[in-house]
Amino acid sequence: MRIHFNLNGKAIAVDAPVGTSALSLLRDYLGLKGTKEGCGIGECGACAIEVDGKAVNACLMFAAQLDGRTVLTVEGLETPSGLHPIQEAFRDHHAVQCGYCTPGLLMSTHALLAEKPHPDHDDINTAISGHLCRCTGYKNIVSAIEAAGKNPGGKN
Amino acid sequence: MTNHYKQVGHSIPKIGITERLTGAPVFSADINLRNPLILRVLRSRRHHARIRSIDTTAARTIDGVVAIFTAKDIPGKNAHGIINKDQPLLMGDKVRSLSDPVALVAAKTDTAARKALDRIKVDYDDLPAVFTPEDAMAPDAPAIHDKGNILFTRKIKRGDPETAFKACAVVVEKTYRTTRIEHAFLEPDAGAGYVDDDGTLVIFASTQNPHYDHQAVVSILGLEKDRVRIIQTATGGGFGSKLDLNVQGFIGLALYHLKQPVRMIYSREESFLATAKRHPLTMTLKTGADKQGRLIATRATIICDTGAYASYGIPVASRSAVHATGPYEIEHVDIESHCVYTNNPFSGAMRGFGTPQMAIAHESQMDLIAAQLDIDPLEIRKINALSVGSVTSTGQKLTASVGIGECLDRLGPYYEQARNEWLKEGDIPYRKKGIGIGGMWYGIGNTGTKNPSTAKIKLTPDGRLTLYTGAADIGQGSSTVLAQIAAEVLGITAESLHLVVADTQRTTSAGATSASRQTYISGNAVHIAATACASALIAEAAALLDLPASALVLSDGNVIEAAGSTRRVDFARLASRLLEKKKPLEWHGVFDPDTTALDPETGQGVPYATYAYAAQLVLLSVDTLTGEVFVEKVFAAHDVGKAIHPENVIGQICGGVVMGLGFALMEEYTPEETDSLKDYHVPTCADLPDIVPIIVEAPEPTGPFGAKGVGEPALIPTAPAVINALAHALGKRIYQLPASLEKVLAVSIETGHYGPKEA
Ligand code: FES
Ligand code: FES
């Protein structure tokens, strides 16, 4: 089965067997290891990617469902001038400990800010309610997202 | 307070942060290998049974299956375990719990590997099984291991509690129980490996203790030490579970026989089923106090269910006994802690080694005694808090860095405010508010045993410095902290220091990332190595500049005159001078905390060189109609000695508090029922209270820059504070964790809070 889609700004075509998950397509067929598997059943958010501007769990999607769509993964966040402002906010607010939950959270934050550039506390809670982080206790993650929302252009 | 340090005390960006933010392939499951074989393990799914035969013939015929190994394929000693080598890598004669591995499959695809698991036929004779320590200790109980079912007993005896109880104004005796808890780190166990050109088995693993993994794999395979190399990859949390040998042994066995790249990743379900759990503890405490609220005597009986294998059972039993008094001075003690085998999933290390369980008991006792004597809960803790000069239950005299009093003092204003204002604000129908305090102490490092760490600093001829440390950073930030310590001593920035971390071929052992020991113990080893390097550089510069060594300091890659003249010499120049003199450009540090073994009969001795202290205050409300608990605020005061990286300390506190809420209110592992993140609930951001971290620094004279540790202490006071707050809210105490919705609702009904109120 051949799937065509836009991945991190580039049109690509890739072959994968029917039944392949979007997560496996990214990791195993395209070699993009930034998207993580934490549970495989939609309970942890480690595999979140952005599809047509919405954050989704890649473990619950078939690769075939990506056909014709626009997909953003953590590998596509960085800009030519360096880290994306969201990544900077996560760094500056010490929102990363082990970092296994981080790529998924960055993608949900990206989708949130695209929809609501200045989210309030409830918006943030809703956006990350499907994500588990066992290290940070969420506090710094929420602060990082708040900061990214206040300052979408990043530093200065 | 001004910070005159340039590195220490500053929250620099964490080392390794960019890789994690950009999704670089740094975790074990991400490592790029050429066509790795996939490994899967067949697990017994029986509680206790003799293995009659294992037939792999049919499974071998499956397309894509490359090899299947059983116990007889293990070339060395088929046994692992950090202290007791009681856990076979693959079971030979019998299985003792549901997740016991019996066969290892290597296949070209995961599908083939999984099919093979279904086709392996194992013939078992079931044996009687026991699931409670009480049953396991009965005289006619089936023997789970040849040596019997009692693994270990720790006794601590001091003074004469029986006589002392008679003189007490109040004596409280209660039994407390905690349940099995899953670590639920976000990265399921994973590893990979290949065989190097020279025949070395190279194993990448998500681990907390690469040097232990190395020893274990070498022994299982019967190889020379230098034939195995363990490299810790980025590790997605561990919390104690990744101290055990999980995938490493299987990867080693497959590499040994097949000599081709392999990968092994546990599914989340397998990670639940097959890795250690927090020990369930049953704790009976009898505590007596005088009229003024001073604790006089305590008697504690502690039973730890270690499941089918010892893992860290002995340290848990030992540590829970030592910490049974809580951070309070009690003259007369009689403590016994037993660790018992059962056919339950094995229990091991989890953030705190029994201390979080113990704190539920000693902190509940404090509130019960306070209530009987009509003393304020904060006050009774202050009255009894350990201080410099106190003697602990093991007879250790505390000589410095005892911050529990200050932690309690720092909570004071919040506590007053909560009682006088918060409690009275906004009367919501069917809501009951409660305030609770939890205190704790925690010995840094292993209990009364040697637990050294080593480190090395190397200087290149062009003047660059490298720190070699075996300490596994599992997300808590040890690499950053160790780099800050070295950089401070060496007068450079942590960012400019090159790091080689947790690779058994390149670094010497730093011991386990456990027991909150890396900052204090490895931090000291690093400090010693860096100091030796700095002294050598200064001595060389002194000769060159013709100045006394005492007039020189290190700054920005130079040795300079402290007084601020322009006289300086850079590290490259010093390196070449040292080289000319044929001096080695590396310096080593070793540190082993000053402890003594505990006496087997009385438990007297010095189990730890230093202790961390903490107290937390929890404000919550209970919906008396549903049993739902809303934790609104947590004030968390932690004496860490010195915060080398304040934001890391805060990160540990916040993470610990939230994990503690899970322990208190929702988490309970039941094998085969809660083997997924759907069925086993951990806190989400919806459960996040307002957390106020308070860093207390009672400097530890033997610590690097005064530092102790915080990783485990962060979690310990939370659950007892919640339990105490619930008792305050409802007027009745819960003695068995978790305080789930059902249990809280039951208490609400019993106490008459449930149901319509009379007008
Ligand atoms: S891996 Fe997709 S939600 Fe957990
Ligand atoms: S940082 Fe480890 S799970 Fe979030």
Coordinates of C-alpha atoms in Angstrom, one line a residue, chain B residues 125-612:
Chain B
D125 CA 2.6 -29.5 37.5
D126 CA 0.9 -26.9 39.5
L127 CA 2.1 -26.4 43.1
P128 CA 0.1 -24.9 46.0
A129 CA 0.7 -21.1 46.0
V130 CA 0.5 -18.5 48.7
F131 CA -0.5 -14.9 48.3
T132 CA -0.1 -13.3 51.7
P133 CA 3.0 -13.1 53.9
E134 CA 0.9 -14.5 56.8
D135 CA 0.1 -17.6 54.8
A136 CA 3.7 -17.8 53.5
M137 CA 5.0 -17.8 57.1
A138 CA 2.7 -20.6 58.3
P139 CA 4.7 -23.7 59.3
D140 CA 3.1 -25.9 56.6
A141 CA 3.3 -23.3 53.8
P142 CA 4.7 -24.4 50.4
A143 CA 8.4 -23.5 50.1
I144 CA 8.8 -20.9 47.3
H145 CA 12.6 -21.0 47.6
D146 CA 14.7 -23.8 49.0
K147 CA 15.9 -21.6 51.9
G148 CA 12.3 -21.0 53.1
N149 CA 9.9 -18.2 52.8
I150 CA 11.3 -15.7 55.2
L151 CA 13.9 -13.8 53.3
F152 CA 15.1 -11.4 56.0
T153 CA 14.4 -9.8 59.4
R154 CA 15.8 -6.5 60.6
K155 CA 15.6 -5.9 64.3
I156 CA 16.2 -2.6 66.0
K157 CA 16.2 -2.6 69.8
R158 CA 17.1 0.2 72.2
G159 CA 16.0 1.0 75.7
D160 CA 13.1 -0.8 77.4
P161 CA 9.9 0.0 75.6
E162 CA 7.7 -2.3 77.6
T163 CA 8.5 -0.6 80.9
A164 CA 8.4 2.8 79.2
F165 CA 4.8 2.3 77.8
K166 CA 3.6 1.8 81.4
A167 CA 4.7 5.3 82.2
C168 CA 3.2 6.9 79.1
A169 CA 0.2 9.2 79.4
V170 CA -1.1 7.9 76.1
V171 CA -0.4 4.8 74.1
V172 CA -1.8 4.3 70.6
E173 CA -1.6 1.0 68.7
K174 CA -2.8 0.6 65.1
T175 CA -2.2 -1.4 62.0
Y176 CA -1.7 0.2 58.6
R177 CA -1.6 -1.4 55.2
T178 CA -0.3 -0.3 51.8
T179 CA -0.7 -1.9 48.4
R180 CA 1.3 -3.0 45.4
I181 CA 2.2 0.0 43.2
E182 CA 3.5 0.1 39.6
H183 CA 6.2 2.6 38.8
A184 CA 4.5 3.5 35.5
F185 CA 7.6 5.3 34.1
L186 CA 6.6 6.5 30.7
E187 CA 9.2 4.5 28.6
P188 CA 8.5 0.8 28.7
D189 CA 11.6 -1.2 29.4
A190 CA 13.8 -1.5 26.3
G191 CA 17.2 -2.4 25.1
A192 CA 19.2 -3.3 22.0
G193 CA 22.6 -4.7 21.2
Y194 CA 25.2 -6.0 18.7
V195 CA 28.5 -7.8 18.7
D196 CA 31.5 -5.5 18.2
D197 CA 34.3 -6.3 15.7
D198 CA 36.4 -7.7 18.6
G199 CA 33.6 -9.9 19.9
T200 CA 32.4 -7.7 22.7
L201 CA 28.7 -7.8 23.4
V202 CA 27.5 -4.3 23.3
I203 CA 24.2 -3.8 25.1
F204 CA 22.2 -0.5 25.2
A205 CA 19.7 -0.4 27.9
S206 CA 17.2 1.8 29.7
T207 CA 18.7 1.3 33.1
Q208 CA 19.4 2.8 36.5
N209 CA 22.5 0.8 37.2
P210 CA 24.7 -0.1 34.2
H211 CA 27.5 -1.5 36.3
Y212 CA 25.2 -3.9 38.0
D213 CA 23.8 -5.0 34.7
H214 CA 27.3 -5.6 33.5
Q215 CA 28.1 -7.9 36.5
A216 CA 24.9 -9.8 36.1
V217 CA 25.2 -10.3 32.3
V218 CA 28.9 -11.4 32.7
S219 CA 27.9 -13.9 35.3
I220 CA 24.9 -15.3 33.4
L221 CA 27.0 -15.7 30.3
G222 CA 30.1 -16.9 32.0
L223 CA 32.2 -14.4 30.1
E224 CA 35.3 -12.4 30.9
K225 CA 34.4 -8.9 32.1
D226 CA 35.7 -7.1 29.1
R227 CA 33.5 -9.1 26.7
V228 CA 30.4 -7.3 27.8
R229 CA 29.8 -3.6 27.6
I230 CA 26.6 -1.9 28.9
I231 CA 25.7 1.6 27.7
Q232 CA 22.9 3.4 29.3
T233 CA 20.7 5.1 26.8
A234 CA 18.4 7.9 27.6
T235 CA 16.1 6.4 30.2
G236 CA 12.4 7.4 30.3
G237 CA 12.0 7.3 34.1
G238 CA 12.8 4.4 36.4
F239 CA 11.7 5.2 40.0
G240 CA 13.5 2.1 41.1
S241 CA 12.2 -0.5 38.7
K242 CA 15.0 -0.1 36.2
L243 CA 17.5 -1.2 38.9
D244 CA 16.6 -4.8 38.2
L245 CA 17.8 -6.8 35.3
N246 CA 14.9 -6.5 32.9
V247 CA 15.8 -6.8 29.2
Q248 CA 19.6 -6.8 29.5
G249 CA 20.1 -10.5 30.3
F250 CA 17.9 -11.6 27.4
I251 CA 19.7 -9.3 25.0
G252 CA 23.0 -10.7 26.2
L253 CA 21.9 -14.3 25.8
A254 CA 20.7 -13.7 22.2
L255 CA 23.9 -11.9 21.3
Y256 CA 26.0 -14.6 22.8
H257 CA 24.4 -17.3 20.7
L258 CA 23.4 -15.4 17.5
K259 CA 26.1 -12.7 17.1
Q260 CA 23.7 -10.4 15.3
P261 CA 22.0 -7.2 16.3
V262 CA 18.9 -7.6 18.5
R263 CA 16.3 -5.4 20.0
M264 CA 13.9 -6.0 22.9
I265 CA 11.0 -3.7 23.9
Y266 CA 8.5 -4.6 26.5
S267 CA 4.9 -3.8 25.6
R268 CA 3.2 -1.7 28.3
E269 CA 1.4 -4.8 29.5
E270 CA 4.6 -6.8 29.8
S271 CA 6.2 -3.9 31.7
F272 CA 3.3 -4.0 34.1
L273 CA 3.4 -7.8 34.5
A274 CA 7.1 -8.5 34.5
T275 CA 8.8 -5.7 36.5
A276 CA 9.1 -5.0 40.2
K277 CA 6.3 -3.4 42.2
R278 CA 6.4 -1.3 45.4
H279 CA 6.3 -3.7 48.4
P280 CA 2.9 -3.9 50.1
L281 CA 3.6 -3.4 53.8
T282 CA 1.6 -4.3 56.9
M283 CA 2.7 -2.1 59.8
T284 CA 1.6 -2.4 63.4
L285 CA 2.8 0.5 65.5
K286 CA 2.4 1.0 69.2
T287 CA 3.5 4.5 70.2
G288 CA 3.5 6.0 73.6
A289 CA 3.9 9.7 74.7
D290 CA 4.0 11.6 77.9
K291 CA 1.5 14.3 78.9
Q292 CA 3.4 17.0 77.1
G293 CA 3.3 15.1 73.9
R294 CA 6.9 13.8 74.0
L295 CA 7.3 10.4 72.3
I296 CA 8.7 8.0 74.7
A297 CA 8.5 4.5 73.2
T298 CA 7.5 2.7 70.1
R299 CA 7.1 -0.9 69.1
A300 CA 6.7 -1.7 65.4
T301 CA 6.1 -4.9 63.5
I302 CA 6.5 -4.6 59.8
I303 CA 5.8 -7.2 57.2
C304 CA 7.0 -6.7 53.6
D305 CA 5.6 -8.9 50.8
T306 CA 8.5 -9.3 48.4
G307 CA 6.6 -11.6 46.1
A308 CA 8.4 -14.4 44.2
Y309 CA 11.9 -12.8 44.3
A310 CA 14.1 -10.8 46.6
S311 CA 15.1 -8.0 44.3
Y312 CA 15.5 -5.1 46.7
G313 CA 13.5 -6.8 49.5
I314 CA 16.2 -6.7 52.1
P315 CA 16.9 -2.9 51.7
V316 CA 13.2 -2.3 51.9
A317 CA 12.8 -4.3 55.1
S318 CA 15.9 -2.7 56.6
R319 CA 15.1 0.9 55.6
S320 CA 11.5 0.7 56.8
A321 CA 12.7 -0.5 60.2
V322 CA 15.3 2.3 60.5
H323 CA 12.8 4.9 59.5
A324 CA 9.9 3.6 61.6
T325 CA 10.3 6.3 64.2
G326 CA 9.8 9.0 61.6
P327 CA 11.9 12.2 62.0
Y328 CA 11.4 12.1 65.7
E329 CA 13.5 11.3 68.7
I330 CA 12.2 8.2 70.6
E331 CA 14.3 6.8 73.4
H332 CA 12.8 3.3 73.6
V333 CA 12.3 1.2 70.5
D334 CA 11.6 -2.3 69.6
I335 CA 11.2 -2.7 65.8
E336 CA 11.1 -5.9 63.7
S337 CA 10.7 -5.9 60.0
H338 CA 10.3 -9.1 58.1
C339 CA 10.6 -9.6 54.4
V340 CA 8.6 -12.6 53.1
Y341 CA 8.4 -14.5 49.8
T342 CA 5.0 -15.2 48.3
N343 CA 3.8 -16.2 44.8
N344 CA 2.8 -12.6 44.1
P345 CA 4.6 -10.6 41.4
F346 CA 8.0 -9.7 42.8
S347 CA 8.4 -6.4 44.7
G348 CA 11.6 -4.3 44.4
A349 CA 12.8 -0.8 44.7
M350 CA 10.4 2.0 44.3
R351 CA 11.1 5.6 45.2
G352 CA 11.7 5.4 48.9
F353 CA 12.4 1.7 49.6
G354 CA 9.6 1.2 52.2
T355 CA 9.9 4.7 53.7
P356 CA 6.8 6.1 52.0
Q357 CA 4.8 3.2 53.4
M358 CA 6.3 3.6 56.8
A359 CA 5.5 7.3 56.8
I360 CA 1.8 6.5 56.5
A361 CA 2.1 4.7 59.8
H362 CA 4.3 7.0 61.8
E363 CA 2.5 10.2 60.6
S364 CA -0.9 8.7 61.4
Q365 CA 0.3 7.8 64.8
M366 CA 1.5 11.4 65.4
D367 CA -2.0 12.8 64.7
L368 CA -3.7 10.1 66.8
I369 CA -1.5 10.9 69.8
A370 CA -1.9 14.6 69.2
A371 CA -5.7 14.3 69.2
Q372 CA -5.7 12.2 72.4
L373 CA -3.5 14.8 74.2
D374 CA -5.3 17.7 72.6
I375 CA -2.1 19.1 71.1
D376 CA -1.9 20.7 67.7
P377 CA -0.5 18.3 65.0
L378 CA 2.2 20.8 63.9
E379 CA 3.1 21.4 67.5
I380 CA 3.6 17.7 68.4
R381 CA 5.9 17.3 65.5
K382 CA 8.0 20.3 66.5
I383 CA 8.2 19.0 70.1
N384 CA 9.6 15.7 68.9
A385 CA 11.6 16.7 65.8
L386 CA 15.1 15.4 65.5
S387 CA 17.8 18.1 65.9
V388 CA 21.6 18.3 66.1
G389 CA 22.6 16.1 69.0
S390 CA 19.6 13.8 68.8
V391 CA 20.2 10.1 68.9
T392 CA 18.3 7.9 66.4
S393 CA 16.8 4.5 67.0
T394 CA 20.0 2.9 65.8
G395 CA 22.0 4.8 68.3
Q396 CA 23.4 7.3 65.8
K397 CA 24.1 10.7 67.1
L398 CA 23.2 13.4 64.6
T399 CA 25.9 16.0 64.4
A400 CA 24.8 18.4 61.6
S401 CA 22.3 19.2 58.9
V402 CA 19.1 18.2 60.6
G403 CA 16.5 20.4 58.9
I404 CA 13.2 18.9 60.0
G405 CA 12.6 21.6 62.5
E406 CA 13.1 24.3 59.9
C407 CA 10.9 22.5 57.5
L408 CA 8.1 22.4 60.1
D409 CA 8.8 26.1 60.9
R410 CA 8.5 27.1 57.3
L411 CA 5.1 25.4 57.0
G412 CA 4.0 27.3 60.1
P413 CA 2.6 30.5 58.5
Y414 CA 0.8 28.5 55.7
Y415 CA -0.6 26.2 58.4
E416 CA -1.9 29.1 60.5
Q417 CA -3.5 30.7 57.5
A418 CA -5.1 27.5 56.4
R419 CA -6.6 26.9 59.8
N420 CA -7.7 30.4 60.5
E421 CA -8.9 31.5 57.0
W422 CA -8.9 28.8 54.3
L423 CA -10.9 26.3 56.5
K424 CA -13.6 28.9 57.0
E425 CA -13.9 30.2 53.5
G426 CA -16.6 29.3 51.0
D427 CA -19.0 26.7 52.5
I428 CA -19.8 24.4 49.7
P429 CA -22.7 22.0 50.4
Y430 CA -21.6 18.4 50.8
R431 CA -17.9 19.4 50.9
K432 CA -15.7 18.8 53.9
K433 CA -12.3 20.5 54.2
G434 CA -9.3 19.0 55.8
I435 CA -5.7 20.0 56.6
G436 CA -3.0 17.4 57.1
I437 CA 0.7 17.4 57.8
G438 CA 3.3 14.7 56.8
G439 CA 6.9 14.6 58.0
M440 CA 9.7 12.4 56.9
W441 CA 13.4 11.7 57.1
Y442 CA 15.4 9.7 54.6
G443 CA 18.9 8.3 54.9
I444 CA 21.0 9.0 51.8
G445 CA 22.6 6.0 50.2
N446 CA 22.4 2.3 51.0
T447 CA 21.6 1.1 54.5
G448 CA 24.7 0.2 56.5
T449 CA 26.6 -1.2 53.6
K450 CA 29.4 0.0 51.5
N451 CA 28.1 2.0 48.5
P452 CA 31.0 3.8 46.9
S453 CA 31.0 6.0 43.8
T454 CA 34.0 6.8 41.5
A455 CA 34.6 9.5 39.0
K456 CA 37.4 10.7 36.8
I457 CA 38.4 14.1 35.3
K458 CA 40.6 14.1 32.2
L459 CA 42.5 17.0 30.6
T460 CA 43.3 16.9 26.9
P461 CA 46.6 18.4 25.7
D462 CA 44.6 21.3 24.2
G463 CA 43.2 22.1 27.7
R464 CA 39.7 20.7 27.5
L465 CA 38.2 18.9 30.4
T466 CA 36.1 15.7 30.5
L467 CA 34.1 14.2 33.4
Y468 CA 33.7 10.5 33.4
T469 CA 30.9 9.2 35.6
G470 CA 29.1 5.9 35.8
A471 CA 26.0 7.6 37.2
A472 CA 22.9 6.9 35.2
D473 CA 20.8 10.0 34.6
I474 CA 17.2 8.8 34.4
G475 CA 15.7 12.2 33.9
Q476 CA 16.2 13.5 37.4
G477 CA 19.3 15.5 36.2
S478 CA 22.3 13.8 37.8
S479 CA 24.5 14.5 34.8
T480 CA 23.8 18.2 35.0
V481 CA 24.3 18.4 38.8
L482 CA 27.6 16.4 38.6
A483 CA 28.8 18.7 35.8
Q484 CA 27.9 21.7 37.8
I485 CA 29.9 20.4 40.8
A486 CA 33.0 19.6 38.6
A487 CA 32.7 22.9 36.7
E488 CA 32.5 24.9 39.9
V489 CA 35.7 23.4 41.2
L490 CA 37.4 23.7 37.9
G491 CA 36.5 27.3 37.2
I492 CA 34.7 26.5 33.9
T493 CA 31.0 26.4 32.8
A494 CA 29.1 23.1 33.0
E495 CA 28.3 23.5 29.3
S496 CA 32.0 23.5 28.4
L497 CA 32.8 20.4 30.3
H498 CA 32.7 17.3 28.2
L499 CA 30.8 14.3 29.7
V500 CA 31.1 10.6 29.4
V501 CA 28.3 8.9 31.3
A502 CA 27.2 5.4 32.3
D503 CA 29.2 3.3 29.8
T504 CA 30.8 0.3 31.5
Q505 CA 33.7 0.3 29.0
R506 CA 34.5 4.0 29.5
T507 CA 33.4 4.8 33.0
T508 CA 34.0 3.2 36.4
S509 CA 31.1 2.4 38.7
A510 CA 29.1 5.1 40.4
G511 CA 26.8 2.6 42.0
A512 CA 23.0 2.6 41.4
T513 CA 20.9 5.7 40.7
S514 CA 18.8 4.9 43.7
A515 CA 18.5 5.8 47.4
S516 CA 18.7 9.5 46.4
R517 CA 22.5 8.9 46.5
Q518 CA 23.9 10.4 43.3
T519 CA 24.2 14.0 44.3
Y520 CA 25.7 13.2 47.7
I521 CA 27.9 10.2 46.9
S522 CA 28.7 10.6 43.2
G523 CA 28.8 14.4 43.7
N524 CA 31.5 13.9 46.3
A525 CA 33.5 11.5 44.0
V526 CA 33.3 14.1 41.3
H527 CA 34.2 16.9 43.7
I528 CA 37.3 14.9 44.9
A529 CA 38.4 14.2 41.3
A530 CA 37.9 17.8 40.3
T531 CA 39.7 19.1 43.3
A532 CA 42.7 16.8 42.6
C533 CA 42.8 18.2 39.0
A534 CA 42.4 21.8 40.2
S535 CA 45.3 21.3 42.7
A536 CA 47.6 19.8 40.0
L537 CA 46.8 22.7 37.7
I538 CA 47.4 25.3 40.4
A539 CA 50.7 23.7 41.5
E540 CA 51.9 23.7 37.9
A541 CA 50.8 27.3 37.4
A542 CA 52.4 28.4 40.7
A543 CA 55.7 27.1 39.5
L544 CA 55.3 28.8 36.1
L545 CA 54.1 32.2 37.5
D546 CA 56.4 32.0 40.5
L547 CA 53.5 32.7 42.8
P548 CA 52.3 30.8 45.9
A549 CA 49.6 28.2 45.1
S550 CA 47.4 29.9 47.7
A551 CA 47.4 33.1 45.6
L552 CA 45.9 31.3 42.6
V553 CA 42.4 30.3 41.5
L554 CA 40.8 28.7 38.4
S555 CA 38.7 30.8 36.2
D556 CA 37.4 30.4 32.6
G557 CA 39.9 27.8 31.6
N558 CA 42.9 29.6 33.2
V559 CA 44.7 29.7 36.4
I560 CA 44.8 33.3 37.5
E561 CA 46.0 35.3 40.4
A562 CA 43.1 35.6 42.8
A563 CA 44.0 39.2 43.7
G564 CA 43.0 40.2 40.2
S565 CA 46.2 41.0 38.4
T566 CA 46.5 40.0 34.8
R567 CA 48.8 37.1 35.5
R568 CA 47.3 34.0 34.1
V569 CA 48.1 30.8 32.4
D570 CA 45.6 28.7 30.4
F571 CA 44.8 25.0 30.8
A572 CA 46.4 24.1 27.4
R573 CA 49.7 25.4 28.5
L574 CA 49.5 23.6 31.8
A575 CA 48.5 20.4 30.1
S576 CA 51.6 20.5 27.9
R577 CA 53.8 21.2 30.8
L578 CA 52.3 18.3 32.7
L579 CA 52.8 16.1 29.7
E580 CA 56.4 17.1 29.3
K581 CA 56.9 15.9 32.9
K582 CA 55.2 12.7 31.9
K583 CA 52.4 13.3 34.5
P584 CA 49.1 11.6 33.7
L585 CA 46.4 14.0 32.7
E586 CA 43.7 12.4 34.7
W587 CA 42.5 12.5 38.3
H588 CA 40.3 10.1 40.1
G589 CA 37.8 10.5 42.9
V590 CA 36.3 7.8 45.2
F591 CA 33.7 8.4 47.9
D592 CA 32.1 6.0 50.2
P593 CA 29.9 7.4 52.9
D594 CA 30.9 6.8 56.5
T595 CA 28.6 4.2 57.7
T596 CA 28.7 1.0 59.9
A597 CA 26.8 -2.2 59.5
L598 CA 23.8 -2.6 61.8
D599 CA 24.1 -5.1 64.5
P600 CA 22.0 -8.1 63.5
E601 CA 20.3 -8.4 66.9
T602 CA 19.9 -4.8 68.1
G603 CA 20.2 -2.9 64.8
Q604 CA 22.6 -0.4 66.4
G605 CA 25.0 1.3 64.1
V606 CA 25.4 4.1 61.6
P607 CA 23.2 3.2 58.6
Y608 CA 23.7 6.5 56.8
A609 CA 26.2 9.3 56.8
T610 CA 23.5 11.9 56.3
Y611 CA 19.7 12.3 56.1
A612 CA 17.3 14.5 54.1

